[in-house]
XYZ file of C-alpha atoms in Angstrom:
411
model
C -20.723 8.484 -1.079
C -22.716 5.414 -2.698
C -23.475 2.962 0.272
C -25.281 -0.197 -1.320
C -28.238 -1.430 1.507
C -28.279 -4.943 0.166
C -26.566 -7.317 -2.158
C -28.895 -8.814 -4.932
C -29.279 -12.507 -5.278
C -27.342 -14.182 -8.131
C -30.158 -16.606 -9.277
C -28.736 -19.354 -11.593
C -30.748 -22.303 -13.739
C -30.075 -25.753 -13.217
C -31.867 -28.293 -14.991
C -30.400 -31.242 -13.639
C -28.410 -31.834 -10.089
C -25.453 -31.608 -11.449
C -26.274 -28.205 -12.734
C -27.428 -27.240 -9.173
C -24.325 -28.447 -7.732
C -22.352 -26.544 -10.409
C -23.774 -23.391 -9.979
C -23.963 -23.088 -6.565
C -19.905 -23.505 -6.485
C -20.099 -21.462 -9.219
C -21.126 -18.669 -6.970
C -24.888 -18.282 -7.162
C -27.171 -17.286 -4.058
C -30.078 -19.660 -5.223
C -31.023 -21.631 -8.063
C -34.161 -22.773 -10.002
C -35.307 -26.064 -10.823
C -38.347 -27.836 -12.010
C -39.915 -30.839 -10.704
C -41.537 -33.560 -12.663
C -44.968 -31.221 -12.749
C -46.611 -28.109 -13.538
C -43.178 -26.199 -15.056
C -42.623 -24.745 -18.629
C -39.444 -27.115 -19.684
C -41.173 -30.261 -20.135
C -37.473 -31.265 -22.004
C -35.494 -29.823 -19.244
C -33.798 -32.825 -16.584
C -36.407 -32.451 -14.245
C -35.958 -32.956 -10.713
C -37.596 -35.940 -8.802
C -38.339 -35.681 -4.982
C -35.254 -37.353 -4.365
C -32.856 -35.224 -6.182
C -34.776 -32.299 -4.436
C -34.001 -33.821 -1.304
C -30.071 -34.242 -2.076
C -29.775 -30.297 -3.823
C -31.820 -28.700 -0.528
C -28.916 -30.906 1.566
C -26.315 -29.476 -0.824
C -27.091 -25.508 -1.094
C -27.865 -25.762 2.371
C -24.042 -26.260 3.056
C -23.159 -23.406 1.249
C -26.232 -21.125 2.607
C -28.016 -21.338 -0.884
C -31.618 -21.467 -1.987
C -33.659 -23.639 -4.061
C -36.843 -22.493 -5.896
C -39.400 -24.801 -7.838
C -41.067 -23.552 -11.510
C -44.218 -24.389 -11.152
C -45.362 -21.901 -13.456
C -47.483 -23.320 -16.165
C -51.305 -22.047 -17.560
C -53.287 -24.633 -15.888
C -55.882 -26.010 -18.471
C -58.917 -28.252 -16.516
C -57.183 -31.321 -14.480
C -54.210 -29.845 -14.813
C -54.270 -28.799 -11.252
C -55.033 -32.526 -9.959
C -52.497 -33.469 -7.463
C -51.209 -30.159 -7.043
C -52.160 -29.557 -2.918
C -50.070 -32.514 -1.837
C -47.442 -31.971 -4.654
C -46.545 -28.497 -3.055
C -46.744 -30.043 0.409
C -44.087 -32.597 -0.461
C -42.191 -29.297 -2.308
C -42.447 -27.807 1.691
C -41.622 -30.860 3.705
C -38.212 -31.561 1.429
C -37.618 -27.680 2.317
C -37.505 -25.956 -1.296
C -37.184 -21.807 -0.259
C -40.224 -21.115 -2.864
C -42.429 -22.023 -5.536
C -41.861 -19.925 -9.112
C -46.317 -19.794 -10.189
C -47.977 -18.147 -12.844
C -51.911 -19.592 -12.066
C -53.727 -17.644 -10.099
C -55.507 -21.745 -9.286
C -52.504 -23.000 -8.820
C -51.260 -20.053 -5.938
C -54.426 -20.344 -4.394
C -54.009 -24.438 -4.157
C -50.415 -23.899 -2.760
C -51.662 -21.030 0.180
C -54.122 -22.900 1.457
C -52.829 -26.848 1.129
C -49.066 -25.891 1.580
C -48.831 -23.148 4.209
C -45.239 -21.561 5.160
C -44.280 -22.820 1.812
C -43.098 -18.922 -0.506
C -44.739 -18.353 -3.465
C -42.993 -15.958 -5.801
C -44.918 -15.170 -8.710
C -43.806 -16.460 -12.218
C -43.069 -13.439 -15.123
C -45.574 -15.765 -17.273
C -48.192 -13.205 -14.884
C -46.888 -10.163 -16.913
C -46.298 -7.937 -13.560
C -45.346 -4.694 -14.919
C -46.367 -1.723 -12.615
C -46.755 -1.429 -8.381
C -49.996 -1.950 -8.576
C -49.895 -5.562 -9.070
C -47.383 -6.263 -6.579
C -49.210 -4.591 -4.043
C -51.818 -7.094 -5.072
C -50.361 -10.128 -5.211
C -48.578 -9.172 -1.979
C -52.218 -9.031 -0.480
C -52.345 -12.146 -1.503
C -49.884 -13.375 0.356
C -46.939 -13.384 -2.461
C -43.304 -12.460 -0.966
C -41.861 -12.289 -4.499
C -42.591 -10.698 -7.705
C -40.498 -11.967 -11.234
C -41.742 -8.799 -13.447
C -42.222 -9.386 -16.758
C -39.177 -9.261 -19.459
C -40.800 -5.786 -21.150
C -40.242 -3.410 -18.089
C -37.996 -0.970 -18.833
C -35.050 0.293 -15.744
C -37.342 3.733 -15.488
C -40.278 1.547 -14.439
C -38.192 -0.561 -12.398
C -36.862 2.361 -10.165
C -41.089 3.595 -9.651
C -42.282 -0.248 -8.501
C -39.406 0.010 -6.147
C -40.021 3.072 -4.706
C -44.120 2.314 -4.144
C -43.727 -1.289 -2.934
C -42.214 -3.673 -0.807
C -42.201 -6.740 -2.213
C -39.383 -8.501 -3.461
C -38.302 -7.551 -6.943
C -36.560 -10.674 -9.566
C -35.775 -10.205 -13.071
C -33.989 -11.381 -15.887
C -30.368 -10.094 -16.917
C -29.284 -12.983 -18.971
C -30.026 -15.432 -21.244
C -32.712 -15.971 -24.181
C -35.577 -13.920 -24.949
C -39.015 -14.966 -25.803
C -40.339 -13.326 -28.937
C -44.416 -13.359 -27.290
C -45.022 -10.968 -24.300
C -43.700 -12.395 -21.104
C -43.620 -15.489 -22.855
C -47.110 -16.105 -23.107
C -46.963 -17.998 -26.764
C -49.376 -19.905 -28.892
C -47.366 -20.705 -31.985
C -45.870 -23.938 -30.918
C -49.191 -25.072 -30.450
C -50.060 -24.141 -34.225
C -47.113 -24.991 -35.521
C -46.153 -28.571 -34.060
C -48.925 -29.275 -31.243
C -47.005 -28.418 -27.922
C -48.374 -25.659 -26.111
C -45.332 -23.428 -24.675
C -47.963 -22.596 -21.674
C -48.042 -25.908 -20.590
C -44.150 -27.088 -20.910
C -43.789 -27.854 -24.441
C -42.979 -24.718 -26.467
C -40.938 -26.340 -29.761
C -39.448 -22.291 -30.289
C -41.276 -21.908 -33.493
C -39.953 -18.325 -33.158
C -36.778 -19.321 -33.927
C -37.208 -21.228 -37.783
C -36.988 -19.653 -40.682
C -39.733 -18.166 -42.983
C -40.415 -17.146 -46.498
C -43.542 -15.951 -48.213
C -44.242 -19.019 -50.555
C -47.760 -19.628 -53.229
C -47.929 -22.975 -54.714
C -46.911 -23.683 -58.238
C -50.170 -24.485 -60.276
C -47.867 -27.058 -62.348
C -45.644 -28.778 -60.211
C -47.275 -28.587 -56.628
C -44.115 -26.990 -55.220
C -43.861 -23.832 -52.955
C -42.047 -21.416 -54.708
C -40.906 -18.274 -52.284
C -42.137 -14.743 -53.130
C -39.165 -13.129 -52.220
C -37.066 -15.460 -54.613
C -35.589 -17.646 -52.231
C -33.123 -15.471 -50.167
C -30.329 -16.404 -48.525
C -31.591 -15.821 -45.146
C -35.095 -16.052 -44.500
C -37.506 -13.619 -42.375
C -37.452 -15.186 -38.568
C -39.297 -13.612 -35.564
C -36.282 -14.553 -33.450
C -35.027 -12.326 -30.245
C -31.346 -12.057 -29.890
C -30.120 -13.012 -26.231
C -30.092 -10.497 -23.292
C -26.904 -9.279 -21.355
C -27.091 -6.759 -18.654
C -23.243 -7.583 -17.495
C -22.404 -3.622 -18.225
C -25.331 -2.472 -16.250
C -24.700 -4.345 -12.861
C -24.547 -0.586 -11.238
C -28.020 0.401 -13.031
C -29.857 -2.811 -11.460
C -28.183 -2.398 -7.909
C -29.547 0.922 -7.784
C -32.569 0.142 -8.798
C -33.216 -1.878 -5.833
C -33.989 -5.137 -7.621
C -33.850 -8.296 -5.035
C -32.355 -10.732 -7.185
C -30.929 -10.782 -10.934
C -31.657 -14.381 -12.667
C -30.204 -16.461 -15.424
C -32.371 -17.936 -17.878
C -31.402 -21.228 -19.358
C -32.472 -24.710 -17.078
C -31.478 -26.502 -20.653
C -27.923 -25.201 -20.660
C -25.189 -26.978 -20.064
C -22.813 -26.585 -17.051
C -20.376 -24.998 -18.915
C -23.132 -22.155 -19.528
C -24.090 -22.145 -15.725
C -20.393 -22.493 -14.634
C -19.443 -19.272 -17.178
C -22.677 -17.142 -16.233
C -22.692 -17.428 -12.685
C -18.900 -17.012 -12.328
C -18.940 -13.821 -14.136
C -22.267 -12.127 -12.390
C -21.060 -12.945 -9.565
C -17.474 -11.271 -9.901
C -19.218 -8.252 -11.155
C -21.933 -8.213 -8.325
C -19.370 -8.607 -6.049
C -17.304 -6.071 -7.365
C -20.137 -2.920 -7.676
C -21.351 -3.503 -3.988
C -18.340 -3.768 -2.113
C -16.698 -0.677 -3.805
C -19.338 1.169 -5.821
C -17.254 4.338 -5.465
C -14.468 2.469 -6.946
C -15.906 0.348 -9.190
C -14.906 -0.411 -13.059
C -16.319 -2.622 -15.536
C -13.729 -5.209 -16.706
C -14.082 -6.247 -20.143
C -12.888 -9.739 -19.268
C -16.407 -10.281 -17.727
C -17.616 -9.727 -21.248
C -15.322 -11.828 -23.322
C -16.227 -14.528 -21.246
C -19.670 -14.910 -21.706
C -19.039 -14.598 -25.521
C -17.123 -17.737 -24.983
C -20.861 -19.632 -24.292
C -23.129 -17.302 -26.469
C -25.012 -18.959 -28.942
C -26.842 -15.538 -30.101
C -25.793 -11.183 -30.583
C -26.317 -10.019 -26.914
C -28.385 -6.810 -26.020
C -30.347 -5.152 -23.280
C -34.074 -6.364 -24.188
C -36.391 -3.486 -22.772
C -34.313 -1.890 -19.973
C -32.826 1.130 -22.113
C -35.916 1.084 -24.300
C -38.150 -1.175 -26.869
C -36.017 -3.211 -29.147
C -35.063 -2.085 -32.714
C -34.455 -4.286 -35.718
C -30.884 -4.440 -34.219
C -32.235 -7.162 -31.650
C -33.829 -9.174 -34.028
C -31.747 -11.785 -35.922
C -31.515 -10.709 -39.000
C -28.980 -11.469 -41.695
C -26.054 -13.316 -41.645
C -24.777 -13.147 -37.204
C -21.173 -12.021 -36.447
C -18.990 -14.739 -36.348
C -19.107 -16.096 -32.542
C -15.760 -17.560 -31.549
C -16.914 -21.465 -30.149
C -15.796 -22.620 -27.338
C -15.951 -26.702 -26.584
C -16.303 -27.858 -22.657
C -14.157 -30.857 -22.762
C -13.023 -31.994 -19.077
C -14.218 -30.970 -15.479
C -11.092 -31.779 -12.884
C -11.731 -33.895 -10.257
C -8.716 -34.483 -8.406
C -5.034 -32.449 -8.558
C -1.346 -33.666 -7.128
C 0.179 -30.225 -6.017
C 4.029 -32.324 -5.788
C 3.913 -33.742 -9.403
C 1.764 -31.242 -10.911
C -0.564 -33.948 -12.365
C -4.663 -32.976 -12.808
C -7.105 -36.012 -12.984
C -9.803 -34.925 -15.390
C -13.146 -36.312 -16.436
C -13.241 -36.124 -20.092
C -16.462 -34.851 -21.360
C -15.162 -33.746 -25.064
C -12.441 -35.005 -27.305
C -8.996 -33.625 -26.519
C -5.555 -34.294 -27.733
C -1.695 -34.138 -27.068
C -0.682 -30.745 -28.853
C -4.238 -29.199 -28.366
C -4.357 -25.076 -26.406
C -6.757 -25.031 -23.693
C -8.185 -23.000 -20.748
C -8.926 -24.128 -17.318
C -11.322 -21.956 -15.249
C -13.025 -21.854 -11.897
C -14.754 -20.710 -9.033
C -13.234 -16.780 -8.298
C -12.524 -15.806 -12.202
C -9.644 -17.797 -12.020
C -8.160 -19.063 -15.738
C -5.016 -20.298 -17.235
C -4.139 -21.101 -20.698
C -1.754 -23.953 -21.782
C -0.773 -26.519 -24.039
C -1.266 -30.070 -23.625
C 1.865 -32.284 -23.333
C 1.458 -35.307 -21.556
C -1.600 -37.301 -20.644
C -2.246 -40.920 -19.338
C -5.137 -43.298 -18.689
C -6.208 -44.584 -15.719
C -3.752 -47.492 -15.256
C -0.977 -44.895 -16.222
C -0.917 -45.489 -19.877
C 0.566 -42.992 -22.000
C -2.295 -41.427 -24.231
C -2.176 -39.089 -27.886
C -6.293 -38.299 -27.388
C -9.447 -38.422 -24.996
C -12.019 -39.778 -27.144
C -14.353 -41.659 -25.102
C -16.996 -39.913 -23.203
C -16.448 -39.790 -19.434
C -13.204 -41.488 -19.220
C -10.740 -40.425 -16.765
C -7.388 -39.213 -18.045
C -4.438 -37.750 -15.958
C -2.633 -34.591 -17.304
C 0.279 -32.401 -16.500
C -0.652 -28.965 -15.848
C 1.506 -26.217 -15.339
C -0.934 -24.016 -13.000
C -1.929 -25.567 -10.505
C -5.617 -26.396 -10.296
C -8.831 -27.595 -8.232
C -11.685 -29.896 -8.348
C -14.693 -28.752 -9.969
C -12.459 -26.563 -12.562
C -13.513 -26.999 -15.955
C -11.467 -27.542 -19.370
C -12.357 -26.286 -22.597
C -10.950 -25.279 -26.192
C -11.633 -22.855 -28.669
C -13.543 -24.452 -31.733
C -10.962 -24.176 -34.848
């Protein structure tokens, strides 16, 4: 009989508060966030001290963790300020720091104490060795690098005790454990250092220069779809049981740039299938439905990266991709009338009298239905939503809660 010791952590991104908020009621564990320095999404909505302060106050009411990136290649300077910057990161009560720089780990111990450091997969920790090590060094957490395979996985447990994170969904880098200098060639933003531009992911073509005219003219006679280097995404959703077993400590989501309807999806659907596998392992069955509904927020083909193996040609994109089907986030609810059956919703998308949609929310909960009647604010009736953020009042025939999200499919 399968007994399962411990639960893993269901480790979600959130790039803004919002996103931290969402997830969390979403049904992650913990979340990751960046701060205003020394993180690898220079784009991403960063998080000021403030906002720090009011998502510690918020996943502390659901018994949630918060983790800092901080997990850039520190150049010269680029570790000024960092001692008191990881103090304030303590004092505001973050659970851990996410580092890569061995400088920047050491400057955390020793100006931050009883502040967690987990260390960053930009450090490329792929055998027990290296845990053992960092753990020495006073590490609690390792994130192992993207290109360990389940096998390996299964030996680090069994020859160390340090905390185990990796990846299970989201985008892939196409450089080893993201360590990239091709956005620095290509448009001068060095990916180690919070800028990476995805060069990866444009199109190329073999091209010499027409002695007449100047012009590039492509080798390969201009085909229809150009050579890229680009990774699809991962999905481990059908291998929950594989990563349980392996003893991993908690199974993350990539994507602090995503929107909430991403987060929302993701962590809704890990965490139904988490939940499922360890409190009936004996039992358990994969739904599909877990599946089909993180196609509805996939941008890219989904496969297993290196768990099962090193990628083939198959996880490169390549070609024309299957047809995705598209799926539009167009309200969030904020307030519901169980005796007239009336949903408040903040519009986020344009909507319409006539247009199918799907509510979802916290639990894999969804319902599909038809819009029929809508009204502003003052009561109003209204044909469409088409300003951004405006509150609009809608029959529904389920009923429904705040913090459920709206959406259609693209036509």
């Amino acid at each position: 009989m399968k007994t399962i010791t411990k639960k893993p952590e269901v480790l979600a991104p959130a790039g803004t508060l919002e996103k931290l908020k969402t997830a969390i009621h979403y049904g992650a564990d913990a979340v990751y966030i960046g701060g205003n320095a020394y993180g690898l999404r220079s784009r991403a909505g960063n998080f000021s001290f403030d906002e720090m302060k009011e998502g510690v106050a918020f996943a502390r009411k659901y018994n949630a963790k918060v983790y800092v990136a901080a997990n850039i290649v520190a150049h010269e300077n680029d570790t000024d300020g960092a001692g008191e910057y990881f103090r304030t990161l303590r004092d505001i009560g973050i659970d851990a720091v996410i580092v890569s720089d061995p400088a920047l780990i050491e400057i955390c111990a020793l100006e931050a104490p009883g502040l967690p450091i987990h260390l960053s997969t930009q450090a490329s920790a792929t055998n027990y060795e290296t845990l053992n090590f960092w753990h020495e060094e006073g590490l609690e957490r390792v994130v192992l690098a993207r290109e360990v395979s389940m096998d390996e996985i299964k030996q680090i447990r069994n020859n160390t005790d340090v905390e185990i994170e990796v990846f299970i969904h989201g985008a892939m880098c196409i450089s080893y454990s993201g360590r990239c200098v091709l956005s620095n060639h290509m448009s001068m933003r060095d990916a180690n250092r919070g800028g990476c531009s995805q060069s990866c992911r444009w199109k190329y073509d073999i091209f010499e220069m027409d002695e007449e005219t100047g012009q590039p003219i492509g080798l390969e006679g201009n085909p229809d779809e150009p050579f890229s280097m680009s990774a699809v995404d991962m999905a481990m959703i059908r291998h929950i049981p594989d990563l349980v077993e392996a003893g991993v400590d908690s199974l993350k989501i990539e994507g602090r740039m995503k929107s909430i309807h991403y987060v929302s999806t993701v962590s809704n659907v890990y965490r139904q299938a988490i939940d499922a596998y360890c409190n009936d392992p004996e039992n358990y069955e994969f739904n599909e439905a877990w599946e089909d509904e993180l196609w509805k927020v996939a941008q890219r083909e989904l496969a297993t990266g290196f768990y099962y193996g090193i990628p083939d040609p198959n996880q490169q994109i390549f070609g024309k991709p299957r047809k995705i089907p598209k799926y539009t986030f167009i309200g969030q609810v904020i307030d519901y009338d169980e005796e007239t059956n009336i949903a408040t919703i903040e519009q986020r998308n344009h909507f319409k009298i006539g247009d199918d949609i799907e509510f979802y929310g916290p639990g894999f909960s969804h319902h599909k239905q038809t819009i029929t009647e809508m009204w502003d604010e003052d009561g109003n009736p209204l044909d469409v939503a088409r300003h951004p953020m405006m509150i609009v009042k809608m029959k529904v025939e389920h009923p429904v809660k705040p913090l459920d999200m709206m959406r259609k499919r693209k036509a």
